[in-house]
Structures are given as C-alpha cells and as structure tokens.
Coordinates of N, CA and C in Angstrom, one line a residue:
M1 N -10.7 -10.3 5.5 CA -9.9 -11.3 5.0 C -10.1 -12.6 5.8
W2 N -10.3 -12.5 7.1 CA -10.5 -13.7 7.9 C -11.8 -14.4 7.4
L3 N -12.8 -13.6 7.1 CA -14.1 -14.2 6.6 C -13.8 -14.9 5.3
M4 N -13.0 -14.3 4.4 CA -12.7 -15.0 3.1 C -12.0 -16.3 3.4
D5 N -11.0 -16.2 4.4 CA -10.2 -17.4 4.7 C -11.2 -18.6 5.2
Q6 N -12.1 -18.2 6.0 CA -13.0 -19.2 6.6 C -14.0 -19.7 5.5
L7 N -14.5 -18.9 4.6 CA -15.4 -19.3 3.5 C -14.6 -20.2 2.6
I8 N -13.4 -19.9 2.3 CA -12.6 -20.8 1.4 C -12.3 -22.1 2.1
D9 N -12.0 -22.1 3.3 CA -11.7 -23.3 4.0 C -12.9 -24.2 4.1
D10 N -14.1 -23.6 4.1 CA -15.4 -24.3 4.2 C -16.0 -24.7 2.8
Y11 N -15.2 -24.4 1.8 CA -15.7 -24.6 0.4 C -16.9 -23.8 0.1
R12 N -17.1 -22.7 0.7 CA -18.2 -21.8 0.4 C -17.7 -20.7 -0.6
L13 N -17.3 -21.2 -1.8 CA -16.5 -20.5 -2.7 C -17.3 -19.4 -3.4
D14 N -18.5 -19.6 -3.7 CA -19.3 -18.5 -4.3 C -19.4 -17.3 -3.4
E15 N -19.6 -17.6 -2.1 CA -19.7 -16.5 -1.1 C -18.3 -15.8 -1.0
A16 N -17.2 -16.6 -1.0 CA -15.9 -16.1 -0.9 C -15.6 -15.2 -2.1
E17 N -16.1 -15.6 -3.3 CA -15.9 -14.7 -4.5 C -16.6 -13.4 -4.3
E18 N -17.8 -13.4 -3.8 CA -18.6 -12.2 -3.5 C -17.8 -11.3 -2.6
Y19 N -17.3 -11.8 -1.5 CA -16.6 -11.0 -0.5 C -15.3 -10.5 -1.1
C20 N -14.7 -11.3 -2.0 CA -13.4 -10.9 -2.7 C -13.7 -9.7 -3.6
R21 N -14.8 -9.7 -4.3 CA -15.2 -8.5 -5.1 C -15.4 -7.3 -4.2
R22 N -16.1 -7.5 -3.1 CA -16.3 -6.3 -2.2 C -15.0 -5.8 -1.6
F23 N -14.1 -6.8 -1.3 CA -12.8 -6.5 -0.7 C -12.0 -5.6 -1.7
A24 N -12.1 -6.0 -3.0 CA -11.3 -5.3 -4.1 C -11.7 -3.8 -4.2
E25 N -12.9 -3.5 -3.7 CA -13.4 -2.1 -3.8 C -12.6 -1.2 -2.7
I26 N -12.1 -1.8 -1.7 CA -11.5 -1.1 -0.6 C -10.0 -1.3 -0.5
D27 N -9.5 -2.4 -1.1 CA -8.1 -2.8 -1.0 C -7.6 -3.0 -2.5
H28 N -6.6 -2.2 -2.8 CA -6.0 -2.3 -4.2 C -4.6 -2.8 -4.2
S29 N -4.4 -3.7 -3.2 CA -3.1 -4.3 -3.1 C -3.1 -5.7 -3.9
Y30 N -2.1 -6.5 -3.6 CA -2.0 -7.8 -4.2 C -3.0 -8.8 -3.6
R31 N -3.7 -8.4 -2.5 CA -4.5 -9.4 -1.8 C -5.7 -9.8 -2.6
E32 N -6.3 -9.0 -3.5 CA -7.4 -9.5 -4.3 C -7.0 -10.6 -5.2
A33 N -5.9 -10.5 -5.8 CA -5.4 -11.6 -6.7 C -5.0 -12.8 -5.8
L34 N -4.5 -12.6 -4.7 CA -4.1 -13.7 -3.8 C -5.4 -14.5 -3.5
Y35 N -6.5 -13.8 -3.1 CA -7.7 -14.5 -2.8 C -8.4 -15.1 -4.0
Q36 N -8.3 -14.5 -5.1 CA -8.9 -15.1 -6.3 C -8.1 -16.4 -6.6
G37 N -6.8 -16.4 -6.5 CA -6.1 -17.6 -6.7 C -6.4 -18.7 -5.6
M38 N -6.6 -18.3 -4.4 CA -6.9 -19.2 -3.3 C -8.3 -19.9 -3.6
I39 N -9.2 -19.1 -4.1 CA -10.5 -19.6 -4.5 C -10.4 -20.6 -5.6
A40 N -9.6 -20.3 -6.7 CA -9.4 -21.2 -7.8 C -8.7 -22.4 -7.3
W41 N -7.7 -22.3 -6.4 CA -7.0 -23.5 -5.9 C -8.0 -24.4 -5.2
Q42 N -8.9 -23.8 -4.3 CA -9.8 -24.7 -3.6 C -10.8 -25.3 -4.5
R43 N -11.1 -24.8 -5.6 CA -12.0 -25.4 -6.6 C -11.2 -26.5 -7.4
G44 N -10.0 -26.6 -7.2 CA -9.2 -27.6 -7.9 C -8.6 -27.1 -9.2
E45 N -8.7 -25.8 -9.4 CA -8.2 -25.2 -10.6 C -6.8 -24.7 -10.4
R46 N -5.9 -25.6 -10.2 CA -4.5 -25.3 -9.8 C -3.8 -24.5 -10.8
E47 N -3.9 -24.8 -12.1 CA -3.2 -24.0 -13.1 C -3.7 -22.6 -13.2
Q48 N -5.0 -22.5 -13.0 CA -5.6 -21.1 -13.0 C -5.1 -20.3 -11.8
A49 N -5.0 -21.0 -10.7 CA -4.5 -20.3 -9.5 C -3.1 -19.8 -9.7
F50 N -2.3 -20.6 -10.2 CA -0.9 -20.2 -10.5 C -0.8 -19.1 -11.5
A51 N -1.7 -19.1 -12.5 CA -1.7 -18.1 -13.5 C -2.1 -16.7 -12.9
I52 N -3.1 -16.8 -12.0 CA -3.5 -15.6 -11.3 C -2.3 -15.0 -10.4
W53 N -1.7 -16.0 -9.7 CA -0.5 -15.5 -8.9 C 0.6 -15.0 -9.7
A54 N 0.8 -15.6 -10.9 CA 1.9 -15.1 -11.8 C 1.6 -13.6 -12.2
Q55 N 0.4 -13.3 -12.4 CA 0.0 -11.9 -12.7 C 0.2 -11.1 -11.5
M56 N -0.2 -11.6 -10.3 CA 0.0 -10.9 -9.1 C 1.5 -10.6 -8.9
E57 N 2.3 -11.5 -9.1 CA 3.8 -11.3 -9.0 C 4.3 -10.2 -10.0
A58 N 3.8 -10.3 -11.2 CA 4.2 -9.2 -12.2 C 3.8 -7.8 -11.8
E59 N 2.6 -7.7 -11.2 CA 2.1 -6.4 -10.8 C 2.6 -5.9 -9.5
H60 N 3.1 -6.8 -8.6 CA 3.6 -6.4 -7.3 C 5.0 -7.0 -7.0
P61 N 6.0 -6.7 -7.8 CA 7.3 -7.3 -7.7 C 8.0 -6.9 -6.4
D62 N 7.6 -5.9 -5.7 CA 8.3 -5.5 -4.5 C 7.7 -5.9 -3.2
E63 N 6.6 -6.7 -3.3 CA 5.9 -7.1 -2.1 C 6.3 -8.5 -1.7
W64 N 6.9 -8.6 -0.5 CA 7.5 -9.9 -0.1 C 6.4 -10.9 0.1
C65 N 5.2 -10.5 0.6 CA 4.1 -11.4 0.8 C 3.7 -12.1 -0.4
V66 N 3.8 -11.5 -1.6 CA 3.5 -12.1 -2.9 C 4.3 -13.4 -3.0
Y67 N 5.6 -13.2 -2.9 CA 6.5 -14.4 -3.1 C 6.3 -15.4 -2.0
H68 N 6.1 -15.0 -0.8 CA 5.9 -16.0 0.3 C 4.6 -16.8 0.1
N69 N 3.6 -16.1 -0.3 CA 2.3 -16.9 -0.5 C 2.4 -17.8 -1.7
I70 N 3.0 -17.4 -2.8 CA 3.3 -18.3 -3.9 C 4.1 -19.5 -3.4
G71 N 5.1 -19.2 -2.7 CA 6.0 -20.3 -2.1 C 5.2 -21.3 -1.3
D72 N 4.2 -20.8 -0.5 CA 3.4 -21.7 0.3 C 2.6 -22.6 -0.6
Y73 N 2.0 -22.1 -1.7 CA 1.2 -23.0 -2.5 C 2.1 -23.9 -3.4
L74 N 3.3 -23.5 -3.7 CA 4.2 -24.4 -4.4 C 4.6 -25.5 -3.4
A75 N 4.8 -25.2 -2.2 CA 5.1 -26.3 -1.2 C 3.9 -27.2 -1.0
R76 N 2.7 -26.7 -1.0 CA 1.5 -27.5 -0.9 C 1.4 -28.5 -2.1
S77 N 2.0 -28.0 -3.2 CA 2.0 -28.8 -4.5 C 3.1 -29.8 -4.5
G78 N 4.0 -29.8 -3.5 CA 5.1 -30.7 -3.5 C 6.3 -30.2 -4.3
R79 N 6.2 -29.0 -4.7 CA 7.2 -28.4 -5.6 C 8.2 -27.6 -4.7
Y80 N 8.9 -28.4 -3.8 CA 9.7 -27.8 -2.8 C 10.8 -26.9 -3.2
H81 N 11.5 -27.3 -4.3 CA 12.7 -26.5 -4.8 C 12.2 -25.2 -5.3
E82 N 11.1 -25.1 -6.0 CA 10.5 -23.9 -6.5 C 10.0 -23.0 -5.3
A83 N 9.4 -23.7 -4.3 CA 8.9 -23.0 -3.2 C 10.1 -22.3 -2.5
M84 N 11.2 -23.0 -2.3 CA 12.4 -22.4 -1.6 C 12.9 -21.2 -2.4
D85 N 12.8 -21.2 -3.7 CA 13.2 -20.1 -4.6 C 12.3 -18.9 -4.3
Y86 N 11.1 -19.1 -4.1 CA 10.1 -18.0 -3.8 C 10.3 -17.5 -2.4
Y87 N 10.6 -18.4 -1.5 CA 10.9 -17.9 -0.1 C 12.2 -17.0 -0.1
R88 N 13.2 -17.4 -0.9 CA 14.4 -16.6 -1.0 C 14.0 -15.2 -1.6
K89 N 13.2 -15.2 -2.6 CA 12.8 -13.9 -3.2 C 12.1 -13.1 -2.2
A90 N 11.2 -13.7 -1.3 CA 10.5 -13.0 -0.3 C 11.5 -12.3 0.7
L91 N 12.6 -13.0 1.0 CA 13.7 -12.4 1.8 C 14.4 -11.3 1.1
A92 N 14.6 -11.5 -0.2 CA 15.4 -10.5 -0.9 C 14.7 -9.1 -1.1
V93 N 13.4 -9.1 -1.2 CA 12.7 -7.8 -1.4 C 12.3 -7.1 -0.1
Q94 N 12.6 -7.7 1.0 CA 12.2 -7.1 2.3 C 13.2 -6.0 2.7
N95 N 12.8 -5.0 3.4 CA 13.7 -4.1 4.0 C 14.1 -4.7 5.3
A96 N 15.3 -4.3 5.8 CA 15.8 -4.8 7.1 C 15.0 -4.1 8.2
P97 N 14.8 -4.8 9.3 CA 15.0 -6.2 9.4 C 13.8 -7.0 8.8
P98 N 14.2 -8.1 8.1 CA 13.1 -8.8 7.4 C 12.3 -9.7 8.3
M99 N 11.1 -10.0 7.9 CA 10.3 -11.1 8.5 C 11.0 -12.4 8.3
L100 N 11.0 -13.3 9.2 CA 11.8 -14.5 9.2 C 11.0 -15.7 8.7
D101 N 9.7 -15.6 8.4 CA 8.9 -16.7 8.0 C 9.5 -17.4 6.8
P102 N 10.0 -16.7 5.8 CA 10.6 -17.5 4.7 C 11.8 -18.4 5.1
L103 N 12.6 -17.9 6.0 CA 13.7 -18.8 6.5 C 13.2 -20.0 7.2
Q104 N 12.1 -19.8 8.0 CA 11.5 -20.9 8.7 C 11.0 -22.0 7.8
A105 N 10.3 -21.5 6.7 CA 9.8 -22.4 5.7 C 10.9 -23.1 5.0
I106 N 11.9 -22.4 4.6 CA 13.1 -23.1 3.9 C 13.6 -24.2 4.8
A107 N 13.8 -23.9 6.1 CA 14.3 -24.9 7.0 C 13.4 -26.2 7.1
Q108 N 12.1 -25.9 7.1 CA 11.2 -27.0 7.2 C 11.2 -27.8 5.9
L109 N 11.2 -27.2 4.8 CA 11.3 -27.9 3.5 C 12.6 -28.7 3.3
C110 N 13.7 -28.1 3.7 CA 14.9 -28.8 3.6 C 14.9 -30.1 4.5
E111 N 14.4 -30.0 5.7 CA 14.3 -31.1 6.6 C 13.4 -32.2 6.0
I112 N 12.2 -31.8 5.4 CA 11.3 -32.7 4.8 C 12.0 -33.5 3.7
R113 N 12.9 -32.8 3.0 CA 13.6 -33.4 1.8 C 14.8 -34.2 2.3
G114 N 15.1 -34.2 3.6 CA 16.3 -34.9 4.1 C 17.6 -34.1 3.9
D115 N 17.5 -32.8 3.6 CA 18.6 -31.9 3.4 C 18.9 -31.3 4.8
I116 N 19.5 -32.0 5.7 CA 19.8 -31.5 7.0 C 20.8 -30.3 7.0
P117 N 21.8 -30.4 6.2 CA 22.7 -29.2 6.1 C 22.0 -28.0 5.6
G118 N 21.1 -28.1 4.6 CA 20.3 -27.0 4.2 C 19.4 -26.4 5.3
A119 N 18.8 -27.3 6.0 CA 17.9 -26.9 7.2 C 18.8 -26.1 8.2
L120 N 20.0 -26.7 8.5 CA 20.9 -26.0 9.4 C 21.3 -24.7 8.9
A121 N 21.6 -24.5 7.7 CA 22.0 -23.2 7.1 C 20.9 -22.2 7.3
A122 N 19.7 -22.6 7.0 CA 18.5 -21.7 7.1 C 18.3 -21.3 8.6
R123 N 18.4 -22.2 9.5 CA 18.1 -21.9 10.9 C 19.3 -21.1 11.4
R124 N 20.5 -21.3 11.0 CA 21.6 -20.5 11.4 C 21.5 -19.0 10.9
E125 N 21.0 -18.9 9.7 CA 20.8 -17.6 9.1 C 19.6 -16.9 9.9
E126 N 18.6 -17.7 10.3 CA 17.5 -17.1 11.1 C 18.1 -16.6 12.4
A127 N 18.9 -17.4 13.1 CA 19.4 -17.0 14.4 C 20.3 -15.8 14.2
D128 N 21.1 -15.7 13.2 CA 21.9 -14.5 13.0 C 21.1 -13.3 12.8
R129 N 20.0 -13.4 12.0 CA 19.1 -12.2 11.7 C 18.4 -11.8 13.0
I130 N 17.9 -12.8 13.8 CA 17.3 -12.5 15.0 C 18.2 -11.7 15.9
E131 N 19.4 -12.1 16.0 CA 20.4 -11.5 16.9 C 20.9 -10.2 16.4
N132 N 21.3 -10.1 15.1 CA 22.0 -9.0 14.6 C 21.1 -8.0 13.8
Q133 N 20.0 -8.4 13.3 CA 19.1 -7.4 12.7 C 17.9 -7.0 13.5
W134 N 17.4 -8.0 14.3 CA 16.2 -7.7 15.1 C 16.7 -7.3 16.5
H135 N 18.0 -7.7 16.9 CA 18.5 -7.4 18.2 C 17.7 -8.0 19.3
I136 N 17.3 -9.2 19.1 CA 16.4 -9.9 20.1 C 17.3 -11.0 20.7
S137 N 17.1 -11.2 22.0 CA 17.7 -12.3 22.7 C 16.6 -13.0 23.5
G138 N 16.9 -14.0 24.2 CA 15.9 -14.7 25.0 C 15.2 -15.8 24.3
E139 N 14.0 -16.1 24.6 CA 13.3 -17.3 24.1 C 13.2 -17.3 22.6
E140 N 13.0 -16.2 21.9 CA 12.8 -16.2 20.5 C 14.1 -16.7 19.8
L141 N 15.3 -16.3 20.3 CA 16.5 -16.8 19.8 C 16.8 -18.2 20.3
D142 N 16.6 -18.4 21.6 CA 16.9 -19.7 22.2 C 16.1 -20.8 21.5
M143 N 14.9 -20.6 21.1 CA 14.1 -21.6 20.4 C 14.8 -22.0 19.1
V144 N 15.4 -21.1 18.4 CA 16.1 -21.4 17.1 C 17.4 -22.1 17.4
L145 N 18.1 -21.7 18.5 CA 19.3 -22.3 18.8 C 19.1 -23.8 19.3
R146 N 18.0 -24.0 20.0 CA 17.6 -25.4 20.3 C 17.4 -26.3 19.1
D147 N 16.7 -25.7 18.1 CA 16.5 -26.4 16.8 C 17.8 -26.6 16.1
I148 N 18.7 -25.7 16.1 CA 20.0 -25.9 15.5 C 20.7 -27.1 16.2
A149 N 20.7 -27.1 17.5 CA 21.3 -28.2 18.2 C 20.6 -29.6 17.8
R150 N 19.3 -29.6 17.7 CA 18.6 -30.8 17.3 C 19.1 -31.2 15.9
L151 N 19.1 -30.3 15.0 CA 19.5 -30.6 13.6 C 21.0 -31.1 13.6
E152 N 21.9 -30.4 14.4 CA 23.3 -30.8 14.4 C 23.4 -32.3 14.9
K153 N 22.6 -32.6 15.9 CA 22.6 -34.0 16.4 C 22.1 -35.0 15.4
K154 N 21.1 -34.6 14.7 CA 20.5 -35.4 13.6 C 21.5 -35.6 12.5
L155 N 22.3 -34.6 12.2 CA 23.3 -34.7 11.2 C 24.4 -35.6 11.7
S156 N 24.8 -35.4 12.9 CA 25.9 -36.2 13.5 C 25.5 -37.7 13.6
D157 N 24.3 -37.9 14.0 CA 23.8 -39.3 14.1 C 23.8 -40.0 12.7
A158 N 23.4 -39.2 11.7 CA 23.4 -39.8 10.3 C 24.8 -40.1 9.8
V159 N 25.7 -39.2 10.1 CA 27.1 -39.4 9.7 C 27.7 -40.6 10.4
S160 N 27.4 -40.8 11.6 CA 28.0 -41.9 12.4 C 27.4 -43.3 12.1
K161 N 26.4 -43.3 11.3 CA 25.7 -44.6 11.0 C 26.5 -45.3 9.9

C-alpha cells in the first residue's frame, strides 16, 4: 500500500493501477476500491472516484475506514459538511474504544469554517473518549485539553469584540 501511495503521489498512475491489480489478488477488503478511487482522483476524474467510493461504501458498510477515507476526500473537495457527516459515520460503526481520527478531523473542519463551538464540542468529545473509553491520561489527553483551552480563549475573544 505504501508503494501505491507513493506512485499515486508521483502521478505514476499506470504503475499504481498495476500494483492495485496485484494487491487485489491478496487483499479482498475495501482497500482495492479505495486505491482505484485514489487513482481516479489523481487523474482528475473526481466523479468517477466518488462513484467507486460509493460502491465501496455499499459493499463495506461496517468498515469505519471506508467512511473516514470518503470524508477525507470530501474535505479535500471543500465539501466540509458532507465530510463531517462521513466522519460521524466512521465513529458510529466502530467498536469501543473507537479511533479518534474522525473527531480530530471534525474539530479541524469546524475551526476552518469558523464554527468554534463545533470545534470545541468535537475536542471535548475526544477528551472524554480518551479519558473514559481509552483510559489514557498524560500527554495524549493534555494535548487535547490544551487545544480546548485555546479554542475557549478564541471563542471568548470573539464574543468580547
């Protein structure tokens, strides 16, 4: 997969397609469709990429990475609201304790859009899950708490203006 990532990033798309075919022989998960879509995306065939990923979603409705990856490409397209819906789907289908990448992405997109309360809500949910589902303390939690404090100050400053 790393090789395909590098080939796609370097626009060596014919080679990436060949490795994607080889990869499909050993991996029968959502990843083949993901990479086919990534190749189409890099070729500028955005509608085709989303069609491939829609099929991937239909075939793998219980795989959180499907929703997260679609969310990433929706965000790259500037379709932030749709991306956040997909990140929420990624959270919903995970077993506890869930990976927190979708919440981090939601917080970032909310902040980009100027929705500081939304960013705060996502970061607070992330802190809660780190503490109560992952049972982690220390720097991993502290980093999120510092970001919550930063966002609270940003919101306070905006309200006081």
